[in-house]
Amino acid sequence: MMMKMLISVLAVVACSARPIASDVKPKAVAAAKPAPSPATGPSLYDLTIAVTNAQGVREQLDLDRGHPTLISMFYGSCTAACPLLIDTLDRTVRQVPPDRQKDVRVLLVSFDPARDTPAHLEGLVRAHQLDSRWTLAAASDSDARTLAAVLGIHYRSTPDGQFFHSSAIVALDRDGRSTARMDGIGDTSALVAALSE
């Protein structure tokens, strides 16, 4: 539903765009720190999705309500993109001003619940030296697919038991509404700006 709404908005913007007259010179604009976009859309926390964390506790998706949060999806046995994703999330949090860092939370949800047991997730927490602001959790197959669809993350299993998947990080406000997004692994400045508000 969010995807249909986004496509509709983009279509309206594209259809209403006016061509720039050839005699109008663009003004030079000084480079600026990207401003976070206002929170948009419904809250992610309205989804009835449960996750099981590294301590084996089953929680609702809104476990970080009240905190600015980075959310993404991964699978624990990934040896390439997912460790890079974790490093990017860590680097993003470290770029937030120190007085705001302690309030930031990170939620990584696995779409491989069969292998990402609480014990395996706990091993990843230790291996990456993640502190209590991080939650690594796994969702059921159906809940993982729902969350991935809402976050715009695509994945599919391969015959060798691995996954082809896209990467995205979404910044959420304290009520679970999206304030910034980064697709792939790249410039985190919009995420940092959103978390610094």
mmCIF file of C-alpha atoms in Angstrom:
data_model
loop_
_atom_site.group_PDB
_atom_site.id
_atom_site.type_symbol
_atom_site.label_atom_id
_atom_site.label_comp_id
_atom_site.label_asym_id
_atom_site.label_seq_id
_atom_site.Cartn_x
_atom_site.Cartn_y
_atom_site.Cartn_z
ATOM 1 C CA MET A 1 0.000 0.000 0.000
ATOM 2 C CA MET A 2 2.852 2.401 0.869
ATOM 3 C CA MET A 3 4.500 1.522 -2.450
ATOM 4 C CA LYS A 4 1.297 2.388 -4.391
ATOM 5 C CA MET A 5 1.079 5.683 -2.500
ATOM 6 C CA LEU A 6 4.731 6.470 -3.281
ATOM 7 C CA ILE A 7 4.241 5.668 -6.988
ATOM 8 C CA SER A 8 1.161 7.919 -7.075
ATOM 9 C CA VAL A 9 3.067 10.796 -5.475
ATOM 10 C CA LEU A 10 5.992 10.379 -7.873
ATOM 11 C CA ALA A 11 3.607 10.301 -10.835
ATOM 12 C CA VAL A 12 1.944 13.533 -9.701
ATOM 13 C CA VAL A 13 5.328 15.218 -9.199
ATOM 14 C CA ALA A 14 6.593 14.034 -12.584
ATOM 15 C CA CYS A 15 3.415 15.108 -14.370
ATOM 16 C CA SER A 16 3.342 18.523 -12.716
ATOM 17 C CA ALA A 17 6.995 19.382 -13.275
ATOM 18 C CA ARG A 18 7.480 22.414 -15.514
ATOM 19 C CA PRO A 19 10.385 22.696 -17.934
ATOM 20 C CA ILE A 20 12.946 25.380 -17.067
ATOM 21 C CA ALA A 21 13.066 28.236 -19.530
ATOM 22 C CA SER A 22 16.335 28.278 -21.467
ATOM 23 C CA ASP A 23 17.041 31.915 -20.573
ATOM 24 C CA VAL A 24 16.872 31.281 -16.839
ATOM 25 C CA LYS A 25 20.297 30.736 -15.335
ATOM 26 C CA PRO A 26 20.459 28.355 -12.374
ATOM 27 C CA LYS A 27 21.641 30.027 -9.166
ATOM 28 C CA ALA A 28 24.751 28.748 -7.469
ATOM 29 C CA VAL A 29 23.830 27.129 -4.206
ATOM 30 C CA ALA A 30 26.319 26.537 -1.431
ATOM 31 C CA ALA A 31 26.669 22.921 -0.413
ATOM 32 C CA ALA A 32 24.661 22.324 2.717
ATOM 33 C CA LYS A 33 24.224 19.557 5.169
ATOM 34 C CA PRO A 34 21.144 17.619 4.038
ATOM 35 C CA ALA A 35 18.090 18.523 6.057
ATOM 36 C CA PRO A 36 16.114 15.572 7.295
ATOM 37 C CA SER A 37 12.747 15.258 5.664
ATOM 38 C CA PRO A 38 9.766 15.486 7.975
ATOM 39 C CA ALA A 39 8.400 12.168 9.138
ATOM 40 C CA THR A 40 6.130 10.763 6.491
ATOM 41 C CA GLY A 41 3.494 8.110 6.185
ATOM 42 C CA PRO A 42 2.028 5.815 8.781
ATOM 43 C CA SER A 43 4.092 4.472 11.625
ATOM 44 C CA LEU A 44 5.993 1.255 11.026
ATOM 45 C CA TYR A 45 4.945 0.412 14.556
ATOM 46 C CA ASP A 46 1.344 0.009 13.391
ATOM 47 C CA LEU A 47 2.383 -3.313 11.819
ATOM 48 C CA THR A 48 1.540 -6.351 13.903
ATOM 49 C CA ILE A 49 4.947 -7.955 13.528
ATOM 50 C CA ALA A 50 6.793 -9.829 16.253
ATOM 51 C CA VAL A 51 10.529 -10.479 16.381
ATOM 52 C CA THR A 52 12.608 -12.763 18.589
ATOM 53 C CA ASN A 53 15.779 -11.142 19.908
ATOM 54 C CA ALA A 54 19.180 -12.555 20.831
ATOM 55 C CA GLN A 55 17.963 -13.284 24.367
ATOM 56 C CA GLY A 56 15.101 -15.394 22.998
ATOM 57 C CA VAL A 57 12.492 -12.804 23.982
ATOM 58 C CA ARG A 58 9.606 -12.288 21.567
ATOM 59 C CA GLU A 59 8.806 -8.592 21.174
ATOM 60 C CA GLN A 60 6.651 -6.384 19.004
ATOM 61 C CA LEU A 61 8.287 -4.298 16.281
ATOM 62 C CA ASP A 62 7.833 -1.126 18.341
ATOM 63 C CA LEU A 63 10.381 -2.233 20.946
ATOM 64 C CA ASP A 64 12.363 1.002 20.359
ATOM 65 C CA ARG A 65 9.368 3.351 20.476
ATOM 66 C CA GLY A 66 10.419 6.653 22.034
ATOM 67 C CA HIS A 67 13.880 6.590 20.425
ATOM 68 C CA PRO A 68 15.132 7.637 16.987
ATOM 69 C CA THR A 69 15.917 4.301 15.340
ATOM 70 C CA LEU A 70 17.751 2.882 12.355
ATOM 71 C CA ILE A 71 16.087 -0.247 10.982
ATOM 72 C CA SER A 72 17.267 -2.680 8.338
ATOM 73 C CA MET A 73 17.163 -6.367 7.432
ATOM 74 C CA PHE A 74 19.928 -8.947 7.059
ATOM 75 C CA TYR A 75 20.807 -12.576 7.568
ATOM 76 C CA GLY A 76 23.483 -13.685 9.982
ATOM 77 C CA SER A 77 25.401 -16.145 7.806
ATOM 78 C CA CYS A 78 25.990 -13.530 5.090
ATOM 79 C CA THR A 79 29.714 -12.965 4.627
ATOM 80 C CA ALA A 80 29.726 -9.930 2.345
ATOM 81 C CA ALA A 81 26.931 -7.335 2.328
ATOM 82 C CA CYS A 82 25.596 -7.875 5.860
ATOM 83 C CA PRO A 83 28.873 -7.310 7.749
ATOM 84 C CA LEU A 84 29.299 -4.151 5.648
ATOM 85 C CA LEU A 85 25.729 -3.161 6.568
ATOM 86 C CA ILE A 86 26.520 -3.566 10.272
ATOM 87 C CA ASP A 87 29.688 -1.477 9.883
ATOM 88 C CA THR A 88 27.706 1.221 8.056
ATOM 89 C CA LEU A 89 25.070 1.309 10.774
ATOM 90 C CA ASP A 90 27.797 1.579 13.429
ATOM 91 C CA ARG A 91 29.549 4.381 11.522
ATOM 92 C CA THR A 92 26.238 6.224 11.102
ATOM 93 C CA VAL A 93 25.514 6.139 14.837
ATOM 94 C CA ARG A 94 29.059 7.315 15.625
ATOM 95 C CA GLN A 95 28.557 10.360 13.365
ATOM 96 C CA VAL A 96 25.557 11.539 15.388
ATOM 97 C CA PRO A 97 26.515 14.273 17.891
ATOM 98 C CA PRO A 98 27.662 12.641 21.149
ATOM 99 C CA ASP A 99 24.814 14.107 23.200
ATOM 100 C CA ARG A 100 22.297 12.457 20.841
ATOM 101 C CA GLN A 101 24.069 9.114 20.297
ATOM 102 C CA LYS A 102 22.905 7.565 23.554
ATOM 103 C CA ASP A 103 19.277 7.960 22.486
ATOM 104 C CA VAL A 104 19.693 6.260 19.070
ATOM 105 C CA ARG A 105 18.654 2.637 18.646
ATOM 106 C CA VAL A 106 19.412 0.131 15.876
ATOM 107 C CA LEU A 107 17.096 -2.743 14.929
ATOM 108 C CA LEU A 108 18.344 -5.402 12.521
ATOM 109 C CA VAL A 109 15.741 -8.003 11.597
ATOM 110 C CA SER A 110 16.784 -11.294 10.014
ATOM 111 C CA PHE A 111 14.811 -12.862 7.191
ATOM 112 C CA ASP A 112 16.495 -16.220 7.918
ATOM 113 C CA PRO A 113 14.769 -17.361 11.137
ATOM 114 C CA ALA A 114 15.748 -21.017 10.684
ATOM 115 C CA ARG A 115 19.453 -20.247 11.130
ATOM 116 C CA ASP A 116 19.311 -16.960 13.015
ATOM 117 C CA THR A 117 18.393 -18.486 16.345
ATOM 118 C CA PRO A 118 18.834 -16.453 19.518
ATOM 119 C CA ALA A 119 22.179 -18.185 20.131
ATOM 120 C CA HIS A 120 23.429 -17.317 16.643
ATOM 121 C CA LEU A 121 22.262 -13.715 16.988
ATOM 122 C CA GLU A 122 23.969 -13.451 20.381
ATOM 123 C CA GLY A 123 27.197 -14.661 18.768
ATOM 124 C CA LEU A 124 26.904 -11.881 16.173
ATOM 125 C CA VAL A 125 26.337 -9.292 18.902
ATOM 126 C CA ARG A 126 29.560 -10.418 20.592
ATOM 127 C CA ALA A 127 31.537 -10.730 17.351
ATOM 128 C CA HIS A 128 30.643 -7.175 16.292
ATOM 129 C CA GLN A 129 30.898 -5.813 19.862
ATOM 130 C CA LEU A 130 27.428 -4.286 19.682
ATOM 131 C CA ASP A 131 26.145 -2.472 22.752
ATOM 132 C CA SER A 132 22.700 -2.410 24.347
ATOM 133 C CA ARG A 133 21.401 0.173 21.841
ATOM 134 C CA TRP A 134 21.407 -2.583 19.195
ATOM 135 C CA THR A 135 18.781 -5.286 18.790
ATOM 136 C CA LEU A 136 19.439 -8.201 16.468
ATOM 137 C CA ALA A 137 16.277 -10.222 15.994
ATOM 138 C CA ALA A 138 14.595 -12.664 13.634
ATOM 139 C CA ALA A 139 11.058 -12.590 12.282
ATOM 140 C CA SER A 140 8.937 -15.449 11.006
ATOM 141 C CA ASP A 141 8.920 -15.975 7.238
ATOM 142 C CA SER A 142 5.583 -14.208 6.811
ATOM 143 C CA ASP A 143 6.449 -11.303 9.126
ATOM 144 C CA ALA A 144 9.861 -10.904 7.470
ATOM 145 C CA ARG A 145 8.218 -10.696 4.042
ATOM 146 C CA THR A 146 5.736 -8.099 5.284
ATOM 147 C CA LEU A 147 8.462 -5.973 6.856
ATOM 148 C CA ALA A 148 10.694 -6.280 3.779
ATOM 149 C CA ALA A 149 7.840 -5.147 1.527
ATOM 150 C CA VAL A 150 7.191 -2.074 3.675
ATOM 151 C CA LEU A 151 10.903 -1.214 3.883
ATOM 152 C CA GLY A 152 11.412 -1.830 0.153
ATOM 153 C CA ILE A 153 13.984 -4.572 0.720
ATOM 154 C CA HIS A 154 14.021 -7.463 -1.748
ATOM 155 C CA TYR A 155 15.408 -10.915 -1.003
ATOM 156 C CA ARG A 156 15.182 -14.471 -2.226
ATOM 157 C CA SER A 157 16.860 -17.688 -1.215
ATOM 158 C CA THR A 158 19.344 -19.449 -3.468
ATOM 159 C CA PRO A 159 19.799 -23.216 -3.934
ATOM 160 C CA ASP A 160 22.945 -23.161 -1.761
ATOM 161 C CA GLY A 161 21.014 -21.783 1.221
ATOM 162 C CA GLN A 162 22.190 -18.189 0.876
ATOM 163 C CA PHE A 163 20.160 -15.131 -0.093
ATOM 164 C CA PHE A 164 20.277 -12.560 -2.839
ATOM 165 C CA HIS A 165 19.093 -9.367 -1.198
ATOM 166 C CA SER A 166 19.066 -5.606 -1.486
ATOM 167 C CA SER A 167 20.187 -3.363 1.354
ATOM 168 C CA ALA A 168 18.448 -0.336 2.755
ATOM 169 C CA ILE A 169 18.604 1.557 6.022
ATOM 170 C CA VAL A 170 15.604 3.558 7.193
ATOM 171 C CA ALA A 171 15.686 6.174 9.946
ATOM 172 C CA LEU A 172 12.543 6.270 12.075
ATOM 173 C CA ASP A 173 11.384 9.002 14.400
ATOM 174 C CA ARG A 174 10.361 8.255 17.979
ATOM 175 C CA ASP A 175 6.926 7.137 16.783
ATOM 176 C CA GLY A 176 8.167 4.825 14.031
ATOM 177 C CA ARG A 177 7.639 7.104 11.031
ATOM 178 C CA SER A 178 10.277 7.263 8.305
ATOM 179 C CA THR A 179 12.483 10.382 8.312
ATOM 180 C CA ALA A 180 15.326 9.311 5.984
ATOM 181 C CA ARG A 181 16.417 6.383 3.856
ATOM 182 C CA MET A 182 19.597 5.083 2.266
ATOM 183 C CA ASP A 183 19.459 2.388 -0.407
ATOM 184 C CA GLY A 184 22.573 0.293 -0.757
ATOM 185 C CA ILE A 185 25.682 1.303 1.127
ATOM 186 C CA GLY A 186 26.653 4.893 0.499
ATOM 187 C CA ASP A 187 26.336 8.421 1.832
ATOM 188 C CA THR A 188 24.882 8.291 5.343
ATOM 189 C CA SER A 189 24.576 12.061 5.805
ATOM 190 C CA ALA A 190 20.753 12.107 5.480
ATOM 191 C CA LEU A 191 20.460 9.374 8.122
ATOM 192 C CA VAL A 192 22.849 11.221 10.456
ATOM 193 C CA ALA A 193 20.899 14.461 10.002
ATOM 194 C CA ALA A 194 17.604 12.696 10.756
ATOM 195 C CA LEU A 195 18.991 11.107 13.929
ATOM 196 C CA SER A 196 20.527 14.400 15.071
ATOM 197 C CA GLU A 197 17.197 16.259 15.199
#
